[in-house]
Structures are given as C-alpha cells and as structure tokens.
PDB file of N, CA and C in Angstrom:
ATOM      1  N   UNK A  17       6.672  -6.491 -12.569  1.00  0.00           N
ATOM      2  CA  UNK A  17       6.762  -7.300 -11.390  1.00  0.00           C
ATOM      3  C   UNK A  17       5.992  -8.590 -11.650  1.00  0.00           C
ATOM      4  N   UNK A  18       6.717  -9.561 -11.317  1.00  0.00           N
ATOM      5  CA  UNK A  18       5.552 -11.101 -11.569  1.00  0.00           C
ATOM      6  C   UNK A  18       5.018 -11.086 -10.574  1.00  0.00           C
ATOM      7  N   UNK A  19       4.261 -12.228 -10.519  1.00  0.00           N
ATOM      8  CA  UNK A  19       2.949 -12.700  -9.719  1.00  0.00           C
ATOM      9  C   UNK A  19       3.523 -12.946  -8.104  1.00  0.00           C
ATOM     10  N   UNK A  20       4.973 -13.701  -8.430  1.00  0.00           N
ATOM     11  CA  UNK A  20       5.107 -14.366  -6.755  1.00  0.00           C
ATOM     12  C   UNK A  20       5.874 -12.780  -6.855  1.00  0.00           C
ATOM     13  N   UNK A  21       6.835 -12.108  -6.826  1.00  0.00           N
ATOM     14  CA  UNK A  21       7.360 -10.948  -6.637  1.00  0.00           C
ATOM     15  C   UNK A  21       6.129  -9.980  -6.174  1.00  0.00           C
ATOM     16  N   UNK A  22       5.232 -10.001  -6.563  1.00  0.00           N
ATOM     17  CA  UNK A  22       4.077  -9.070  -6.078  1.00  0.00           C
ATOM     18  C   UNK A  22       3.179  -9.811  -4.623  1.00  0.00           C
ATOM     19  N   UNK A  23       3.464 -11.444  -4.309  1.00  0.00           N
ATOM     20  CA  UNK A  23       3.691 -11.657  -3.118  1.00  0.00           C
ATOM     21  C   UNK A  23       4.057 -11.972  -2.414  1.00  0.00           C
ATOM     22  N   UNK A  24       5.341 -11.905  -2.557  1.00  0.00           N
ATOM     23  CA  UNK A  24       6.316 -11.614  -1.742  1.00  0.00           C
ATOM     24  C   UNK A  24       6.572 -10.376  -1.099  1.00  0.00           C
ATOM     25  N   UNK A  25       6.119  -9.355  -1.839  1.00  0.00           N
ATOM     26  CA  UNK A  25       6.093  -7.512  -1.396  1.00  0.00           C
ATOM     27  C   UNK A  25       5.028  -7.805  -0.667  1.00  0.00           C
ATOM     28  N   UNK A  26       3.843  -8.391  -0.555  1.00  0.00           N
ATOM     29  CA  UNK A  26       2.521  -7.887  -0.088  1.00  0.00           C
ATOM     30  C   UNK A  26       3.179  -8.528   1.494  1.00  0.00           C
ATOM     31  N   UNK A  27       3.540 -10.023   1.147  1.00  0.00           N
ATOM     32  CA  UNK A  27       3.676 -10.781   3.296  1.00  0.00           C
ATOM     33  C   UNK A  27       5.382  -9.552   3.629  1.00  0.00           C
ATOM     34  N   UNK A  28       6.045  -8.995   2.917  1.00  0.00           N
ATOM     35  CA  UNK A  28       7.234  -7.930   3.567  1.00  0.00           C
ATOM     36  C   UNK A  28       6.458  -7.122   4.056  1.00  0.00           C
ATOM     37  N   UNK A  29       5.255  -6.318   3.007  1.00  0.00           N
ATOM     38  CA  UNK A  29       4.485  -5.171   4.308  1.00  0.00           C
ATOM     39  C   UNK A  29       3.220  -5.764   4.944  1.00  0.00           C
ATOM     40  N   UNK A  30       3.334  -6.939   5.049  1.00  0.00           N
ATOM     41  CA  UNK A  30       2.534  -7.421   6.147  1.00  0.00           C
ATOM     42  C   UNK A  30       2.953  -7.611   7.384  1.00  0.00           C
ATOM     43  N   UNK A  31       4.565  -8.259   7.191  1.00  0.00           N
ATOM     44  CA  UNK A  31       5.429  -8.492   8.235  1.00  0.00           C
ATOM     45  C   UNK A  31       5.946  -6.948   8.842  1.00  0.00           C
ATOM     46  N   UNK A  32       6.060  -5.819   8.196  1.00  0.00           N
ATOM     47  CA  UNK A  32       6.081  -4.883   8.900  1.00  0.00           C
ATOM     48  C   UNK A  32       5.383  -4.319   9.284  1.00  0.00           C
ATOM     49  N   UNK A  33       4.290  -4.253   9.295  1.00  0.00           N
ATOM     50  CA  UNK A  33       2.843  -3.820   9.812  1.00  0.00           C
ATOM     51  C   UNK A  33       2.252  -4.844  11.096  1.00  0.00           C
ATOM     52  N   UNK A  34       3.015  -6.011  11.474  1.00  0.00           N
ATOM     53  CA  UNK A  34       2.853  -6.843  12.601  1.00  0.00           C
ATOM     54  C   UNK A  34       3.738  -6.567  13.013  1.00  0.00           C
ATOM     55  N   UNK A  35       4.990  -6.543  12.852  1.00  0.00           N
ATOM     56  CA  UNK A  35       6.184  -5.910  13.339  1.00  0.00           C
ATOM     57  C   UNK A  35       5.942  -4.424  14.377  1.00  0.00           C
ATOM     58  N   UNK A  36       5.720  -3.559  13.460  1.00  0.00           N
ATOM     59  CA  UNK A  36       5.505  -2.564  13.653  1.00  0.00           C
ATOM     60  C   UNK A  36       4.330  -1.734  14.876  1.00  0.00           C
ATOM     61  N   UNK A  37       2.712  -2.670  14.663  1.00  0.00           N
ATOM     62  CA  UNK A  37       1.921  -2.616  15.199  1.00  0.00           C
ATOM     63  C   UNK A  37       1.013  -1.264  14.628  1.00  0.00           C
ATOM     64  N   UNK A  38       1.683  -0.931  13.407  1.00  0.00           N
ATOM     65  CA  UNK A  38       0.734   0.300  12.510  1.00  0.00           C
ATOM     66  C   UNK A  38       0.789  -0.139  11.577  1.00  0.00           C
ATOM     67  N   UNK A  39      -0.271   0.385  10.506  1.00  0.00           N
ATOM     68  CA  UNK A  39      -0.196   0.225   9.243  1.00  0.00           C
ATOM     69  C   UNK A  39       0.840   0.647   8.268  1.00  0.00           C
ATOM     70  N   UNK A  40       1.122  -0.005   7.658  1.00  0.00           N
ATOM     71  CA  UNK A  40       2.408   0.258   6.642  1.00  0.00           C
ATOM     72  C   UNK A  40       2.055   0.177   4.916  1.00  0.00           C
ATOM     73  N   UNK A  41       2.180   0.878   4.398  1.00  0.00           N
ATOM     74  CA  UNK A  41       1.761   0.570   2.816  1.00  0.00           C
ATOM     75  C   UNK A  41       3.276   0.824   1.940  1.00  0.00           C
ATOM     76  N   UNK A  42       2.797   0.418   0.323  1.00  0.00           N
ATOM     77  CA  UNK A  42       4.023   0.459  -0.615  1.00  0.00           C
ATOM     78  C   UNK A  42       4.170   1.540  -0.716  1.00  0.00           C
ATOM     79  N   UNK A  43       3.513   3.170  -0.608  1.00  0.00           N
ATOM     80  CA  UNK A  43       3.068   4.384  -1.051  1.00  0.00           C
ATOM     81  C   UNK A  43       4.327   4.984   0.406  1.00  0.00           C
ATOM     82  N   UNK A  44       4.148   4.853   1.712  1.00  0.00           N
ATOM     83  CA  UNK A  44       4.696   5.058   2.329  1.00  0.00           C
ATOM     84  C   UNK A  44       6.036   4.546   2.004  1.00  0.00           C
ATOM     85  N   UNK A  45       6.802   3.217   2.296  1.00  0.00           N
ATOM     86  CA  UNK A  45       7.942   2.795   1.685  1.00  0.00           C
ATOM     87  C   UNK A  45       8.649   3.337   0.452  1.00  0.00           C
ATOM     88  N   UNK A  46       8.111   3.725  -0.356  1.00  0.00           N
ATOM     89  CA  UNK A  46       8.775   4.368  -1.576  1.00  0.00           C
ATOM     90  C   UNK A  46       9.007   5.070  -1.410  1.00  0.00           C
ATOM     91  N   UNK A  47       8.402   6.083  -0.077  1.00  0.00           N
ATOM     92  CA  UNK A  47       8.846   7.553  -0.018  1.00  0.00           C
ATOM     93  C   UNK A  47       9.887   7.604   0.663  1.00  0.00           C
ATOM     94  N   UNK A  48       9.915   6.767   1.549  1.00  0.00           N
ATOM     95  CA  UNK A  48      10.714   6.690   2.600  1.00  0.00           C
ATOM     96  C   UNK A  48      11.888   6.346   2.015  1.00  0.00           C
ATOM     97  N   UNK A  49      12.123   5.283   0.937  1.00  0.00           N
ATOM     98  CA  UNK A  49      13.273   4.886   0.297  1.00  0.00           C
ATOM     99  C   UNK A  49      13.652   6.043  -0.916  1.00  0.00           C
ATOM    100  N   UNK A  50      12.593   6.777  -1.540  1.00  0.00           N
ATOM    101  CA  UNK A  50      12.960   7.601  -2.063  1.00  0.00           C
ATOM    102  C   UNK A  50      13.718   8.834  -1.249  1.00  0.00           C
ATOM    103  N   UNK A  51      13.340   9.263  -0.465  1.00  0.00           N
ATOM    104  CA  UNK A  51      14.357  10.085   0.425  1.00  0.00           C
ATOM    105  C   UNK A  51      15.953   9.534   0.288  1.00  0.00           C
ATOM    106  N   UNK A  52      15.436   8.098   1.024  1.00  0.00           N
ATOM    107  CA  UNK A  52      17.184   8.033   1.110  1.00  0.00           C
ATOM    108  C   UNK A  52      18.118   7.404   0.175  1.00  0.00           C
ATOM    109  N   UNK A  53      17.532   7.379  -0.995  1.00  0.00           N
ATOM    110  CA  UNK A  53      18.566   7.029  -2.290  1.00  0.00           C
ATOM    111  C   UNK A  53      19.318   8.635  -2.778  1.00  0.00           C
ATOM    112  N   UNK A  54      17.663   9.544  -2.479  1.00  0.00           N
ATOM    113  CA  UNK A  54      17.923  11.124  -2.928  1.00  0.00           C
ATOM    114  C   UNK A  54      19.696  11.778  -2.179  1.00  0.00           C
ATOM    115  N   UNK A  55      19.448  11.377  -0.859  1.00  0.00           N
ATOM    116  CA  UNK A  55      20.097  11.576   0.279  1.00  0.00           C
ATOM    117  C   UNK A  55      21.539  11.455  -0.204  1.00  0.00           C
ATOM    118  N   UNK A  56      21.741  10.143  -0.990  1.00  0.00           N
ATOM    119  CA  UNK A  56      22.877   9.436  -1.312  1.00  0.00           C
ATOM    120  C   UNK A  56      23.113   9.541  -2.603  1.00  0.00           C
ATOM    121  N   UNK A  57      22.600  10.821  -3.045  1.00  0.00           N
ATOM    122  CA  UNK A  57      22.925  10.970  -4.654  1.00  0.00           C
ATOM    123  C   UNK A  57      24.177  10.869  -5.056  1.00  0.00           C
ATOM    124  N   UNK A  58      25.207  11.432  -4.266  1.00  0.00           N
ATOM    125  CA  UNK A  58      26.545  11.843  -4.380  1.00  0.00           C
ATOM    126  C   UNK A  58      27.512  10.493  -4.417  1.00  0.00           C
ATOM    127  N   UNK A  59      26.998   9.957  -3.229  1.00  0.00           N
ATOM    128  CA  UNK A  59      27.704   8.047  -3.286  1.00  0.00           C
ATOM    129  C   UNK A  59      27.157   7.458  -4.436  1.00  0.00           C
ATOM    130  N   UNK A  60      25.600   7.953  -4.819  1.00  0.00           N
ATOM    131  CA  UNK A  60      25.694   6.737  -5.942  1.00  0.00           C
ATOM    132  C   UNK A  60      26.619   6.932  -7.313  1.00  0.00           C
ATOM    133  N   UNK A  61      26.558   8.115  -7.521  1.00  0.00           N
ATOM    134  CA  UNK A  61      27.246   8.741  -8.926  1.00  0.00           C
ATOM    135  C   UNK A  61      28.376   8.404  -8.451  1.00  0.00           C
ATOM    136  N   UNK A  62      29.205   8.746  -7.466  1.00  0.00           N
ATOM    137  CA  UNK A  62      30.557   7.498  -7.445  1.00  0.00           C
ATOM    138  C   UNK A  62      30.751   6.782  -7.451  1.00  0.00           C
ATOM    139  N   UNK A  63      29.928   5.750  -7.261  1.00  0.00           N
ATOM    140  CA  UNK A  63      29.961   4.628  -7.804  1.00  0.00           C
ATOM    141  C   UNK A  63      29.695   4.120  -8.952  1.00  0.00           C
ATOM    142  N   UNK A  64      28.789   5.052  -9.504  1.00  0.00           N
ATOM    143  CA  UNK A  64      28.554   4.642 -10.692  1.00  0.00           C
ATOM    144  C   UNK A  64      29.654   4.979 -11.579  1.00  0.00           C
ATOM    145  N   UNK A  65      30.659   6.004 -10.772  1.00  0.00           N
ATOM    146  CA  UNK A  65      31.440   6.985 -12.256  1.00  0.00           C
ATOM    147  C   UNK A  65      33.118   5.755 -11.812  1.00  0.00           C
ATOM    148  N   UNK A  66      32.649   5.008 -10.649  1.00  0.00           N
ATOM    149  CA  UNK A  66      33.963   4.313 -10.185  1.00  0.00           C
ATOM    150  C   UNK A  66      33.612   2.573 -10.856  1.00  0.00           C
ATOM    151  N   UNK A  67      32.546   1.981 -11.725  1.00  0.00           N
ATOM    152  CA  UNK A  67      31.859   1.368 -11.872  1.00  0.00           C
ATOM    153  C   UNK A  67      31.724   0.626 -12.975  1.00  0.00           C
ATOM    154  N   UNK A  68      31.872  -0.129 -13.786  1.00  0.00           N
ATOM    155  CA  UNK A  68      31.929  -0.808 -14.892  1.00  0.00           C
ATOM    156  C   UNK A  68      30.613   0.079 -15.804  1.00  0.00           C
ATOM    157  N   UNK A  69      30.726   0.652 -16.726  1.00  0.00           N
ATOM    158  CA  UNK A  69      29.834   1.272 -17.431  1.00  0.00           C
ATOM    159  C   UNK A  69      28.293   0.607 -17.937  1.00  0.00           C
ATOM    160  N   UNK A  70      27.586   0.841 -17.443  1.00  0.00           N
ATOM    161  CA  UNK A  70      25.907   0.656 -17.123  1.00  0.00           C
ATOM    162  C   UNK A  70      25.281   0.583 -18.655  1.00  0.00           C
ATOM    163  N   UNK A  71      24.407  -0.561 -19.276  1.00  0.00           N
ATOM    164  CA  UNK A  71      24.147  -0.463 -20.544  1.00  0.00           C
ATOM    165  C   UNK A  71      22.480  -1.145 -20.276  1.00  0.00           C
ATOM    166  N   UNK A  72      21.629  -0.467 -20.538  1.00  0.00           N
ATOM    167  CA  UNK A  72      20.351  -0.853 -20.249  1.00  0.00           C
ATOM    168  C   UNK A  72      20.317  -1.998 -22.001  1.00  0.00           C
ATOM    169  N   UNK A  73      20.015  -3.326 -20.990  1.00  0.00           N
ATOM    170  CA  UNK A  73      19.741  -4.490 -22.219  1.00  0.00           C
ATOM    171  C   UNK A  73      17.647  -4.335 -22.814  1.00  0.00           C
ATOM    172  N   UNK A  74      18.005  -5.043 -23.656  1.00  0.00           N
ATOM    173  CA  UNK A  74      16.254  -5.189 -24.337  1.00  0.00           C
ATOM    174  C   UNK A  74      15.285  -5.916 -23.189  1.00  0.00           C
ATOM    175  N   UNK A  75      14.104  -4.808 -23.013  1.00  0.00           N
ATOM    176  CA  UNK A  75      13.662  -5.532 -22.393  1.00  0.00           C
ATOM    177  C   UNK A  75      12.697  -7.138 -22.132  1.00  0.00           C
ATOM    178  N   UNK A  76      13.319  -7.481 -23.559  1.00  0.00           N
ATOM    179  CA  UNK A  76      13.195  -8.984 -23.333  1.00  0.00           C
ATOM    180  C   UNK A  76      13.686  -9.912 -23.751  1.00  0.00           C
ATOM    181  N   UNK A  77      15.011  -8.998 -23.365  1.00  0.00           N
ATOM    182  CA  UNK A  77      16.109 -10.376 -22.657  1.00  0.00           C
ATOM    183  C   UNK A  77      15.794 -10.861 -21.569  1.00  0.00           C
ATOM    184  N   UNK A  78      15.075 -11.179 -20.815  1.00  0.00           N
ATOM    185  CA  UNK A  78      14.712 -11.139 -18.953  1.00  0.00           C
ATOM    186  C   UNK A  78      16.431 -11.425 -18.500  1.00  0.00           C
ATOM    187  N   UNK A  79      17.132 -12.393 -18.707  1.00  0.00           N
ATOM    188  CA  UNK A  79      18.387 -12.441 -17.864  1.00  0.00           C
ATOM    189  C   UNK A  79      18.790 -11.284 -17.765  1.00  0.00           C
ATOM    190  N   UNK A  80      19.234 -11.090 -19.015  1.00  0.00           N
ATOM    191  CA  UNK A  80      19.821  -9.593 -19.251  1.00  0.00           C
ATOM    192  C   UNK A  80      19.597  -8.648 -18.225  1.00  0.00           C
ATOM    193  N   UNK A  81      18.370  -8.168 -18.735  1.00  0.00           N
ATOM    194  CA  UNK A  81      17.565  -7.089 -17.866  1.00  0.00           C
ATOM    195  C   UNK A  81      17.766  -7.865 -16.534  1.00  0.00           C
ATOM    196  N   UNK A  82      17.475  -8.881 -15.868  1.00  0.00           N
ATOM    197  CA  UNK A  82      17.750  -9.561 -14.411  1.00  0.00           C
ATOM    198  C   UNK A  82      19.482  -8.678 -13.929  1.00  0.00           C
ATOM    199  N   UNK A  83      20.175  -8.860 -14.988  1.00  0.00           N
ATOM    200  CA  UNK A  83      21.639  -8.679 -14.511  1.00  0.00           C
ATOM    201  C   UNK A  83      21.433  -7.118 -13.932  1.00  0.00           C
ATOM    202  N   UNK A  84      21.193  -6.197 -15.441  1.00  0.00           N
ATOM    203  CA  UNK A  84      20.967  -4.888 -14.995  1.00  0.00           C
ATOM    204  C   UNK A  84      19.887  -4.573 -13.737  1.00  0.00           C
ATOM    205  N   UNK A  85      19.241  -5.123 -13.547  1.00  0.00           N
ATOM    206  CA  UNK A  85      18.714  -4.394 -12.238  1.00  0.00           C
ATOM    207  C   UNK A  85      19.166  -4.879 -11.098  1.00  0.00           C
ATOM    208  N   UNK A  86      20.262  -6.022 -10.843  1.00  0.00           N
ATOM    209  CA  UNK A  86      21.205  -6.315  -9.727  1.00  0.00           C
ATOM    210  C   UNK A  86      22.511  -5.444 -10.099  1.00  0.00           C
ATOM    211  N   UNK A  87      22.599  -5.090 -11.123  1.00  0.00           N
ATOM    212  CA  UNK A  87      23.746  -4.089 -10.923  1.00  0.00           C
ATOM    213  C   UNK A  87      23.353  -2.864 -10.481  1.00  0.00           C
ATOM    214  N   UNK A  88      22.185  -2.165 -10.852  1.00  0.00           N
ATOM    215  CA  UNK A  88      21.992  -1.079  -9.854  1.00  0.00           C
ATOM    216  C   UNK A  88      21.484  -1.318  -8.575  1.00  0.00           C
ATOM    217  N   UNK A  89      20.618  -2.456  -8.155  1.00  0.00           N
ATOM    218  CA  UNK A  89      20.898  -2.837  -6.885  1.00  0.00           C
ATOM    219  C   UNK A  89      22.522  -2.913  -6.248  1.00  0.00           C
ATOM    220  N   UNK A  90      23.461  -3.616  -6.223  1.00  0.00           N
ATOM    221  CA  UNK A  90      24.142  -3.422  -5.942  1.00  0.00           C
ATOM    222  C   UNK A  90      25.078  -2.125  -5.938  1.00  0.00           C
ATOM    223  N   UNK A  91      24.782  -1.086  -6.944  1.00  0.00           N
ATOM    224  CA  UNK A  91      25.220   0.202  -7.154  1.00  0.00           C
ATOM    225  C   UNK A  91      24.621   1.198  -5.661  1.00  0.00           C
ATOM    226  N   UNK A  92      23.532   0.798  -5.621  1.00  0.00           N
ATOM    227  CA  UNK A  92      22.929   1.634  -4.600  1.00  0.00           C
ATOM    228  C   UNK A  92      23.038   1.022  -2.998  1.00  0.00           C
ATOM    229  N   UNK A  93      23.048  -0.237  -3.138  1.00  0.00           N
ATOM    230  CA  UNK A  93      23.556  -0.928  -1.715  1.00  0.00           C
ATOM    231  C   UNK A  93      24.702  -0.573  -1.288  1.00  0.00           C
ATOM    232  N   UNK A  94      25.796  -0.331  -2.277  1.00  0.00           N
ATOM    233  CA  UNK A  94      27.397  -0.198  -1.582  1.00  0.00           C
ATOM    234  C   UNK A  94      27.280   1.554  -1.196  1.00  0.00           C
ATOM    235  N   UNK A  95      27.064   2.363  -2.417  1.00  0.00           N
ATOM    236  CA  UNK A  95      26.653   3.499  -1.562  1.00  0.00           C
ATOM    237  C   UNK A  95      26.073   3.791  -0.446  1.00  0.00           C
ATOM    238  N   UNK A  96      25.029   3.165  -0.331  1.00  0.00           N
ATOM    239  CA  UNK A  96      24.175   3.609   1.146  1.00  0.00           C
ATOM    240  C   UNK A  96      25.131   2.917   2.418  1.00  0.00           C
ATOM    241  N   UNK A  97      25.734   1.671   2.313  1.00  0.00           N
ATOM    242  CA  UNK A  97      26.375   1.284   3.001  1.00  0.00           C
ATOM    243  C   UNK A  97      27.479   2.140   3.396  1.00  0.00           C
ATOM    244  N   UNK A  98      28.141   2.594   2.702  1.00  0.00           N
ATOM    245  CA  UNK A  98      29.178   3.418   2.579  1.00  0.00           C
ATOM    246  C   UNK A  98      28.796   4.864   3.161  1.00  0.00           C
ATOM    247  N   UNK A  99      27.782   5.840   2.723  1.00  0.00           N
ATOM    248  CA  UNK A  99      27.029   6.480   3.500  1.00  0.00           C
ATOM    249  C   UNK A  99      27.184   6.341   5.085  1.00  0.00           C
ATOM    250  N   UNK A 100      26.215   4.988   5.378  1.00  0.00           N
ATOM    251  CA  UNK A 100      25.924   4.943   6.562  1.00  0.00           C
ATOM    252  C   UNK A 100      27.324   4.774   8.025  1.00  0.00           C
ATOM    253  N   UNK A 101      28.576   3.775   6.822  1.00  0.00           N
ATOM    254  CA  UNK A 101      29.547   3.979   7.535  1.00  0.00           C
ATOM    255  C   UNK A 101      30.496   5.299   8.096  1.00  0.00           C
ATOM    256  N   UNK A 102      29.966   6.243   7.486  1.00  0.00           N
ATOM    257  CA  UNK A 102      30.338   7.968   7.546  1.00  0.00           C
ATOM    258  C   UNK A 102      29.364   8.365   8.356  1.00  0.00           C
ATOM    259  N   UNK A 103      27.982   8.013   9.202  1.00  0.00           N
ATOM    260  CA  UNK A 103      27.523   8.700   9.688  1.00  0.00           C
ATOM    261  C   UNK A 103      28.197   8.856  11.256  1.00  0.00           C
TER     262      UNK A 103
END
C-alpha cells in the first residue's frame, strides 16, 4: 500500500466513524468484507470460470500488477452485484 493509499483508508474510516457515530477500525471492515466475499464464493468462481483467464504479473511491473488487481476488483464487484440483485 503507498503512502497516500494508506491515507486515503485512514479519512474512509474516519468518515465512517463520523458517519456512523461509533468507532470503526480496518480489523472490523475486513471482517465484515471478508464475510461477504466468503458469502459470494459461488458468483465469484463464475465469474472467474466465465472470465478472461487471470495471470498474476511480476511484482514489479506496478502497471501490470495495477491491471491485475482491477481485474479482481472488478471480478468481485460484478459478483456481489449480481448476488445482491438475487436477494
């Protein structure tokens, strides 16, 4: 994670912790997002198996590696979306 990426995460759980009016940490959020990626195991592997085939680049290519981790971002966004439109 770089420097502004690490604050940029810190004012997101700041803004939800004013938002919110409780404390919020990264420890909590991960769990919480870990649940619901777990949740959506089944959408993601279809997508992934419906999906242009996934090739982890060197990690220092930075673009490279930039591309691959918006492709599983986007791998896991259309699932959950998709998910949520079934609930």
């Amino acid at each position: 994670m770089t420097q502004d990426e690490d604050v940029t995460l810190a004012r997101f759980v700041l803004g939800l912790q004013e938002a919110s009016g409780t404390k919020v940490n990264l420890a909590l959020l991960n769990r919480v997002t870990n649940a619901i990626i777990m949740d959506a195991e089944e959408d993601i592997l279809r997508e992934i198996r419906t999906g242009t085939p996934l090739r982890q680049p060197s990690n220092n290519d930075t673009v490279a590696y930039a591309d691959f981790e918006n492709s599983w971002r986007r791998i896991v966004e259309r699932a959950i979306r998709r998910r949520g439109a079934r609930a």
